[in-house]
Coordinates of C-alpha atoms and ligand atoms in Angstrom, one line a residue:
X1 CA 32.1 -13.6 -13.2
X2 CA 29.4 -16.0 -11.7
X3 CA 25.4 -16.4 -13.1
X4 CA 24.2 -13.3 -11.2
X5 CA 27.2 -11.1 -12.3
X6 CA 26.3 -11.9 -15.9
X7 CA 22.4 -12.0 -15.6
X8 CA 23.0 -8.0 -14.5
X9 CA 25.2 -7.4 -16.9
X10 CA 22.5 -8.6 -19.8
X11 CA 19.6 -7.2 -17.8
X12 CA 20.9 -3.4 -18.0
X13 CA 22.0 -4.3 -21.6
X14 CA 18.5 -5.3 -22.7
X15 CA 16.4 -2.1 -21.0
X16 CA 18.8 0.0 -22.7
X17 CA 18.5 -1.4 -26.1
X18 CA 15.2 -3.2 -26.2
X19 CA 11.3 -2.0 -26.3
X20 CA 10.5 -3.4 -22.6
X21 CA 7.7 -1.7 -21.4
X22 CA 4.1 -3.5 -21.6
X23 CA 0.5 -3.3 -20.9
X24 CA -1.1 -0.1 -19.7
X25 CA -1.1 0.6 -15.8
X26 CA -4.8 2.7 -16.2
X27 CA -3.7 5.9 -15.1
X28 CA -5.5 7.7 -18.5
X29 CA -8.6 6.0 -16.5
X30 CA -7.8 8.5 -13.5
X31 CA -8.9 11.8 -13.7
X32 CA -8.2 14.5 -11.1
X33 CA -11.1 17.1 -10.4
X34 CA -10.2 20.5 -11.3
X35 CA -10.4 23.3 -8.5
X36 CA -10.5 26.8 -10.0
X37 CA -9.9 28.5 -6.5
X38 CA -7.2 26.8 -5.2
X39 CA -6.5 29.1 -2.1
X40 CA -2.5 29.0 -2.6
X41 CA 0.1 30.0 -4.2
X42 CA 1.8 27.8 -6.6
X43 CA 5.2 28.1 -5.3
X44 CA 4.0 27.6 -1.4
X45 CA 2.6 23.8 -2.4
X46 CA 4.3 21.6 -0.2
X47 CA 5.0 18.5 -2.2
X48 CA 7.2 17.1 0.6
X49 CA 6.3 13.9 3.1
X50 CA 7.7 11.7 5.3
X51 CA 8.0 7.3 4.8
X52 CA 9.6 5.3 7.3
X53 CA 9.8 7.7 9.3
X54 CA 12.7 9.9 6.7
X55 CA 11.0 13.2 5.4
X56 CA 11.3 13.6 1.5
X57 CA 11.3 16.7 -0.7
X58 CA 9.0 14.7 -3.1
X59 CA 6.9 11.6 -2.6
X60 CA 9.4 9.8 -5.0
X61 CA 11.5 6.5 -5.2
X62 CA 14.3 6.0 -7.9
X63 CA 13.1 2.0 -7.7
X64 CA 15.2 -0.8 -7.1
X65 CA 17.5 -0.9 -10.3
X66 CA 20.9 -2.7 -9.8
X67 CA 24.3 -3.7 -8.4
X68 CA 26.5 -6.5 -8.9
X69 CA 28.3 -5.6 -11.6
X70 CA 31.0 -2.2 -12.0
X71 CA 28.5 -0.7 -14.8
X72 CA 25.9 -1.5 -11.6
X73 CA 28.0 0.1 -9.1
X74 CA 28.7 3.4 -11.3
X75 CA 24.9 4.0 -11.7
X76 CA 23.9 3.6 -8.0
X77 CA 26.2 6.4 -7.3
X78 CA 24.9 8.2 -9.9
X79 CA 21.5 8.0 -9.5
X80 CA 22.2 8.4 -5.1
X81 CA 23.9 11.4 -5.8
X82 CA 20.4 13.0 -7.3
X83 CA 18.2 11.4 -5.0
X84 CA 20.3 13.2 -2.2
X85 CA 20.3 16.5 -3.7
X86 CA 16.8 16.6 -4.9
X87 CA 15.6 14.8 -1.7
X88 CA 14.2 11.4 -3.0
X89 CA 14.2 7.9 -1.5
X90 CA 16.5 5.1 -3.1
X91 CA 16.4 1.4 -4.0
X92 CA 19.3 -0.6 -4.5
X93 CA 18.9 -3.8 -6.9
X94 CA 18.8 -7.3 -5.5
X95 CA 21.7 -8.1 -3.2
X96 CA 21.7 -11.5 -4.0
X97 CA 25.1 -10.7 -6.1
X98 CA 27.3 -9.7 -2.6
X99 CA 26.0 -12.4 -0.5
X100 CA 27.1 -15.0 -3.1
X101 CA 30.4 -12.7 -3.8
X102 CA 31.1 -9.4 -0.7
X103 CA 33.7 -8.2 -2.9
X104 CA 30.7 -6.7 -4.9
X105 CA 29.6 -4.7 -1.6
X106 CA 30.9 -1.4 -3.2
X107 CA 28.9 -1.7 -6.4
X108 CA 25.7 -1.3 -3.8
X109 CA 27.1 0.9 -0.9
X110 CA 26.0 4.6 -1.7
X111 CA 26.2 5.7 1.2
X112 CA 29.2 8.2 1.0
X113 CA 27.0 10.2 -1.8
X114 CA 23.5 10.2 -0.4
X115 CA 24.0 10.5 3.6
X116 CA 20.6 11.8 4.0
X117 CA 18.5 9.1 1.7
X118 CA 16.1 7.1 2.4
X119 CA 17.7 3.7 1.3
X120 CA 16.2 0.5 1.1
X121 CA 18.2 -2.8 0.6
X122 CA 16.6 -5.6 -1.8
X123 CA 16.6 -9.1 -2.1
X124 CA 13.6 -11.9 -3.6
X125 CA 11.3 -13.7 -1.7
X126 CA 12.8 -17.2 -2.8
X127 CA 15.9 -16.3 -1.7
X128 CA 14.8 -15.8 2.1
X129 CA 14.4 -19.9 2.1
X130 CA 18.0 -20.5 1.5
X131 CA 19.6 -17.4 3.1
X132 CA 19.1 -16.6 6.9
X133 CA 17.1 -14.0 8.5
X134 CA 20.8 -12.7 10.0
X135 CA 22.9 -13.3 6.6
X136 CA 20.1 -10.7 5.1
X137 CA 20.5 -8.4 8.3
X138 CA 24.3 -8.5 7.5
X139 CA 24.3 -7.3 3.9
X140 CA 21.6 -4.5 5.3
X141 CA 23.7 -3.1 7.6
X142 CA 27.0 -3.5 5.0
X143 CA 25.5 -1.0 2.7
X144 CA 23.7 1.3 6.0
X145 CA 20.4 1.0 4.7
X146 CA 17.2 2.4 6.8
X147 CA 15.4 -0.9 5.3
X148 CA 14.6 -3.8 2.7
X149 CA 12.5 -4.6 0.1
X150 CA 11.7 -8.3 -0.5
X151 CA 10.8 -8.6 -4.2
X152 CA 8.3 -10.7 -5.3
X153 CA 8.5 -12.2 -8.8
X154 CA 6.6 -15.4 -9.6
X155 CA 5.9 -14.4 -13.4
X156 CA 9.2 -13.5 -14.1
X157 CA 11.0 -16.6 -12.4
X158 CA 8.8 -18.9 -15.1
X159 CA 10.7 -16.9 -17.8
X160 CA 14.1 -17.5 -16.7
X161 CA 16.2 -19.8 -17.4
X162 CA 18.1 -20.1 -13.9
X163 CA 14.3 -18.9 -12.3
X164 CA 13.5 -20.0 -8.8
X165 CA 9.6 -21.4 -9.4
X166 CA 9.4 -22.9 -6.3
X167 CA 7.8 -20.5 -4.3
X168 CA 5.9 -22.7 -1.2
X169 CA 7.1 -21.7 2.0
X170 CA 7.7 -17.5 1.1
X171 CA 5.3 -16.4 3.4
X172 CA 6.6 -18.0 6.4
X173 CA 9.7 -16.8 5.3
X174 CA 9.2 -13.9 4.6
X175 CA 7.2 -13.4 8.4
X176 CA 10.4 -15.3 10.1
X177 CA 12.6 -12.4 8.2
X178 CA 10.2 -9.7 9.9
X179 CA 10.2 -11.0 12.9
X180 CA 14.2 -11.3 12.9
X181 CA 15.4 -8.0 12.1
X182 CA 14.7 -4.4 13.9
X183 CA 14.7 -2.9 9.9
X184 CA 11.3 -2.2 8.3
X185 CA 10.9 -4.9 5.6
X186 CA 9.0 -3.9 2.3
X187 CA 7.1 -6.0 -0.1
X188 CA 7.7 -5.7 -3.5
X189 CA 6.3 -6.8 -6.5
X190 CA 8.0 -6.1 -9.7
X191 CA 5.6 -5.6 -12.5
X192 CA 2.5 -7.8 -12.2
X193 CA 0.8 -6.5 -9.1
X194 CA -0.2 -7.3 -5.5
X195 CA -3.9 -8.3 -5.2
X196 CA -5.8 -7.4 -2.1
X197 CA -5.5 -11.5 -1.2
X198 CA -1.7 -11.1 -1.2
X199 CA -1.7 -7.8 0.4
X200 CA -4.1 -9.3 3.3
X201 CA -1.1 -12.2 3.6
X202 CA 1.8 -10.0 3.5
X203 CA 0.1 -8.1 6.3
X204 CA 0.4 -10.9 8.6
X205 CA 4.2 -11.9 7.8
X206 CA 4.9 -8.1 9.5
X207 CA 6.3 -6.2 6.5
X208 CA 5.8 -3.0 7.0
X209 CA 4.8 -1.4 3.6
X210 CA 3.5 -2.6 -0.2
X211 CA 5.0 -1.9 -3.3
X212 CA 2.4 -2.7 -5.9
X213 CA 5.1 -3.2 -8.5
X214 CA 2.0 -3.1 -11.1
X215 CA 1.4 -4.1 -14.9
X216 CA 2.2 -1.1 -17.2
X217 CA 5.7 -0.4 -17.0
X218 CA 8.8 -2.3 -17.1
X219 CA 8.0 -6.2 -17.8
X220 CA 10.3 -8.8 -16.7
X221 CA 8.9 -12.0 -18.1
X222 CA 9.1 -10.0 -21.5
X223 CA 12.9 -9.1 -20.4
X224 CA 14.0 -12.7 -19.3
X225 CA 12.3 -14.1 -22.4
X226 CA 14.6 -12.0 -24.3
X227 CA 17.1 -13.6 -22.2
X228 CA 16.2 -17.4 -22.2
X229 CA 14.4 -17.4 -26.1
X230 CA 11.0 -19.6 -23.3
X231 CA 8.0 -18.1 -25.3
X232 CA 6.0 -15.6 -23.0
X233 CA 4.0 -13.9 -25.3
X234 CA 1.0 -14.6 -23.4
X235 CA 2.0 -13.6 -20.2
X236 CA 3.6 -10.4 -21.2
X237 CA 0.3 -8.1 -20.3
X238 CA -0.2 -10.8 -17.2
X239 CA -1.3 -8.7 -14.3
X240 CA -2.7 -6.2 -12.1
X241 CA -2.7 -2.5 -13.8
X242 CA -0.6 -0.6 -11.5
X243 CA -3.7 2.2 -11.0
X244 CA -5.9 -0.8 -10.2
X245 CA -3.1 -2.7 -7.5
X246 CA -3.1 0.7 -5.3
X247 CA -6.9 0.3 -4.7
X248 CA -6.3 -3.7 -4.3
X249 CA -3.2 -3.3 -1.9
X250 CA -4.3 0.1 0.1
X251 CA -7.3 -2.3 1.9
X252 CA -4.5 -4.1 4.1
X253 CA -4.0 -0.6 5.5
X254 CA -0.2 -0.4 5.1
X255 CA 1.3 2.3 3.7
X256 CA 1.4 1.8 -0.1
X257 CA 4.8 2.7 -2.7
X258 CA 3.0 2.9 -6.3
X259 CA 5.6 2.0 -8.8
X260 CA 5.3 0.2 -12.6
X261 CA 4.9 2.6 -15.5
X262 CA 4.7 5.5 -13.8
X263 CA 6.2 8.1 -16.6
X264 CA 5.6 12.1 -15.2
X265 CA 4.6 13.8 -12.6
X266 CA 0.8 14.0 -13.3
X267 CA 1.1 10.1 -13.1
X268 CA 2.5 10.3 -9.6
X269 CA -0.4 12.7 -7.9
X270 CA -3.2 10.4 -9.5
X271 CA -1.1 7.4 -7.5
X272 CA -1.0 9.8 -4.3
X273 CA -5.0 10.9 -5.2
X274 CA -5.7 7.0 -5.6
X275 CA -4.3 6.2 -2.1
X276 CA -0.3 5.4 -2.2
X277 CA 2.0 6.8 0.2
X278 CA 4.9 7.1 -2.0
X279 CA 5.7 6.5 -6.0
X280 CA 8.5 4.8 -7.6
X281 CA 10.2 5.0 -10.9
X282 CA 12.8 2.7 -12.6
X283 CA 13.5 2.4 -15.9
X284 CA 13.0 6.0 -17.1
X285 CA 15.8 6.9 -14.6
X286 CA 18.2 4.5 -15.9
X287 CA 18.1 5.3 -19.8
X288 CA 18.0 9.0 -19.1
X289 CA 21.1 8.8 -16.7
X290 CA 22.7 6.3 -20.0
X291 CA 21.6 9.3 -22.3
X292 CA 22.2 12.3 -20.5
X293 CA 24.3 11.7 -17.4
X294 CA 23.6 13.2 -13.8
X295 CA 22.3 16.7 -15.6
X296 CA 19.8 14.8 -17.7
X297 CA 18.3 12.8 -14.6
X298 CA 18.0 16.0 -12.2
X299 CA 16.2 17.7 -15.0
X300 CA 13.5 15.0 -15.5
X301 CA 13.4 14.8 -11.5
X302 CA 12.6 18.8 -12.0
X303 CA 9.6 17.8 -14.1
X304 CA 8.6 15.5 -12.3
X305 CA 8.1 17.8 -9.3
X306 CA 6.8 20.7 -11.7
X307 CA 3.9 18.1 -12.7
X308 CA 3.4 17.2 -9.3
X309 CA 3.2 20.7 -8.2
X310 CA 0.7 21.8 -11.0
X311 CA -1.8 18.4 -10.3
X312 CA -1.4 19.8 -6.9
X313 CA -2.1 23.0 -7.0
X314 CA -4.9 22.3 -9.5
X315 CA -7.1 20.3 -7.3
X316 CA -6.3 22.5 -4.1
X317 CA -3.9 20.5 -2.6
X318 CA -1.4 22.3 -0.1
X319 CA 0.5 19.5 1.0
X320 CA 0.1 15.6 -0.3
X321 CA -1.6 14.6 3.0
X322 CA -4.5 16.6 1.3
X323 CA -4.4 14.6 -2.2
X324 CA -4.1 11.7 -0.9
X325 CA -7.5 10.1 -1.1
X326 CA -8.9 13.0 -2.8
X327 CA -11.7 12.1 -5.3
X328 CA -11.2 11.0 -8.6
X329 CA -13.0 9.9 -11.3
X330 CA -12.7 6.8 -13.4
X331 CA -12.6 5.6 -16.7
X332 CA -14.5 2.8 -18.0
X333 CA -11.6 0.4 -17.4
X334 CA -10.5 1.0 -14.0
X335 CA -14.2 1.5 -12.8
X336 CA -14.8 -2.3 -14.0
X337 CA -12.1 -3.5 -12.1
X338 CA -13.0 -2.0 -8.8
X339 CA -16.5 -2.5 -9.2
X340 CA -16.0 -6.8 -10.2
X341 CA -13.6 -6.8 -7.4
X342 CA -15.7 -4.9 -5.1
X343 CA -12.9 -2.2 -4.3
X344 CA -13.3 1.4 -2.9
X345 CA -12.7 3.5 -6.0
Ligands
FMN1 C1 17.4 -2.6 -15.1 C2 16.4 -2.9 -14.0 C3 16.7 -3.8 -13.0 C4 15.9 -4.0 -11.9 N1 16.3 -4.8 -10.9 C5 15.5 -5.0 -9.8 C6 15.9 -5.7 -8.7 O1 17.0 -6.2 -8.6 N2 15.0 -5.9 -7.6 C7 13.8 -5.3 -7.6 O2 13.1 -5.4 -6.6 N3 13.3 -4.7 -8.7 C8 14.1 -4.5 -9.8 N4 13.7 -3.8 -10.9 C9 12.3 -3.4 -10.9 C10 12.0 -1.9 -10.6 O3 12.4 -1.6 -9.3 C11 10.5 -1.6 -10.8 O4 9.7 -2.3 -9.9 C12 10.0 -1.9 -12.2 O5 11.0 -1.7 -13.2 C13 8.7 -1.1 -12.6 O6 9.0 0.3 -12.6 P1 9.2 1.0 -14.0 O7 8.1 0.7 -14.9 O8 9.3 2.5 -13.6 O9 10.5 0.6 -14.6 C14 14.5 -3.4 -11.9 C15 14.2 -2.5 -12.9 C16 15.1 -2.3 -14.0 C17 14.7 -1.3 -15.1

């Protein structure tokens, strides 16, 4: 087993056992304006929509988890499986592991279970300096993905022991990737945010969608801390509140994936209201799955869209092209940030 095999290994190990979720991602400082004549039927509320050009039964992701290890390859199929049947879009974890090592290909090739998904390679930013634009392209097209998301991790690099901190040069790498391969490339952040300065420069590298990754959910310099006993008890609520990263990212105008400590389905239509695209979830999918296997994962994926639906159908939304952007009103914390930043709430 190499250092990436092992670091995978521990990684599921810790969210499983440990309390790994900090700071708050503001969505209690989102609230939804009720409409008491919604003008549909609950049932007729169409919560699907299309990213990437792949239509979606819910505006959902099961976020970039793992692979690279056989625990890692038995939970992508798991959790592909349900994103096929309930039609959801899928993230495989970093494919670092099967470019050092192809025999681990399997543990991140889903395609058998979840023909129909959107899938979306992953690899980190640092990596695209060492690792050509066509080595990338290969392990892509070994798992028949639709596209890739580059994650970007700076906080949680300082924490690791084995972390990449060098991060000059990304940008230009990450814009010679784009320009390289015919996939669209996303930009992912991982739980500390993309500001509107970072989203402006990952506009001009070519990527072709944000993930705000944002503070409030899953926190890796917490995790790798854990890991590597470095002290990052003041960096563990570092960040951008995910609620507050949609309105930084969304003013690149590129279509935005909301994901970090969203938790149920009214958290995903404030997202869609605040101006993502798309929502993704990680962690929650992984410990139900440990708990409760594939039943227990379709049944919180049927809450989620029950949630959805209501928040929907409560502020008179028939499809979510009509909540996105829909007004909201927020809370004192949220309302600071946009207005010291100079945001459109
Ligand atoms: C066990 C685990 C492993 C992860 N591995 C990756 C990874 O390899 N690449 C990546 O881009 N994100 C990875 N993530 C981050 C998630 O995709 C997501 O951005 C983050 O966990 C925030 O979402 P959450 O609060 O819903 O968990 C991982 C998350 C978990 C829980």
């Amino acid at each position: 087993m190499n250092l990436t095999e092992i670091r995978k290994i521990e990684h599921l190990d810790i969210c499983l056992r440990e309390a790994v979720e900090t700071g708050d991602p503001l969505f209690e400082d989102v609230r939804l304006v009720h409409q008491s004549l919604p003008e549909t039927d609950l049932e007729k509320v169409d919560t699907s929509c299309e990213f990437l050009g792949k239509k979606l039964d819910l505006p959902l992701m099961i976020a970039a988890i793992t692979g690279g290890c056989e625990e890692a390859g038995r939970i992508n199929e798991a959790l592909a499986q349900v994103a096929e049947k309930k039609g959801l879009a899928f993230g495989v974890g970093s494919q670092r592991a099967m470019i050092e090592k192809p025999e681990l290909t399997q543990t991140f090739s889903v395609r058998s279970v979840a023909p129909s998904v959107l899938l979306l390679g992953n690899i980190g930013i640092t990596a695209l300096k060492e690792v050509s634009p066509e080595r990338v392209a290969q392990a892509v097209e070994a798992i028949e993905a639709d596209g890739l998301c580059v994650h970007i991790n700076p906080a949680q690099e300082i924490f690791q022991n084995e972390g990449d901190d060098d991060f000059s040069g990304c940008v230009d790498a990450l814009a010679r990737l784009c320009a390289a391969v015919r996939f669209p490339v996303v930009a992912k952040e991982v739980g500390n945010g993309i500001s509107r300065e970072a989203a402006e420069l990952l506009k001009g590298t070519g990527v072709r969608a944000i993930d705000v990754g944002g503070l409030g959910g899953t926190s890796w310099t917490l995790i790798d801390s854990l890991r590597s006993g470095k002290d990052s008890s003041r960096y563990r609520e570092w960040g951008i509140p995910t609620a507050a990263a949609i309105l930084e990212a969304k003013g690149a105008s590129l279509p935005v994936i909301a994901t970090g400590g969203l938790r149920n389905g009214l958290d995903m239509a404030k997202a869609i209201a605040l101006g993502a695209d798309l929502c993704g979830i990680a962690l929650p999918f992984l410990r139900v799955l440990a708990k409760d296997g594939i039943p227990g994962v379709e049944k919180y994926v049927d809450g989620l869209e029950r949630d959805f639906r209501h928040a929907m159908f409560l502020t008179g939304c028939k499809n979510v092209e009509k909540l996105k952007n829909k007004s909201v009103i927020l809370g004192a914390g949220l309302k600071e940030w946009v207005d010291q930043r100079n945001l459109d709430g």
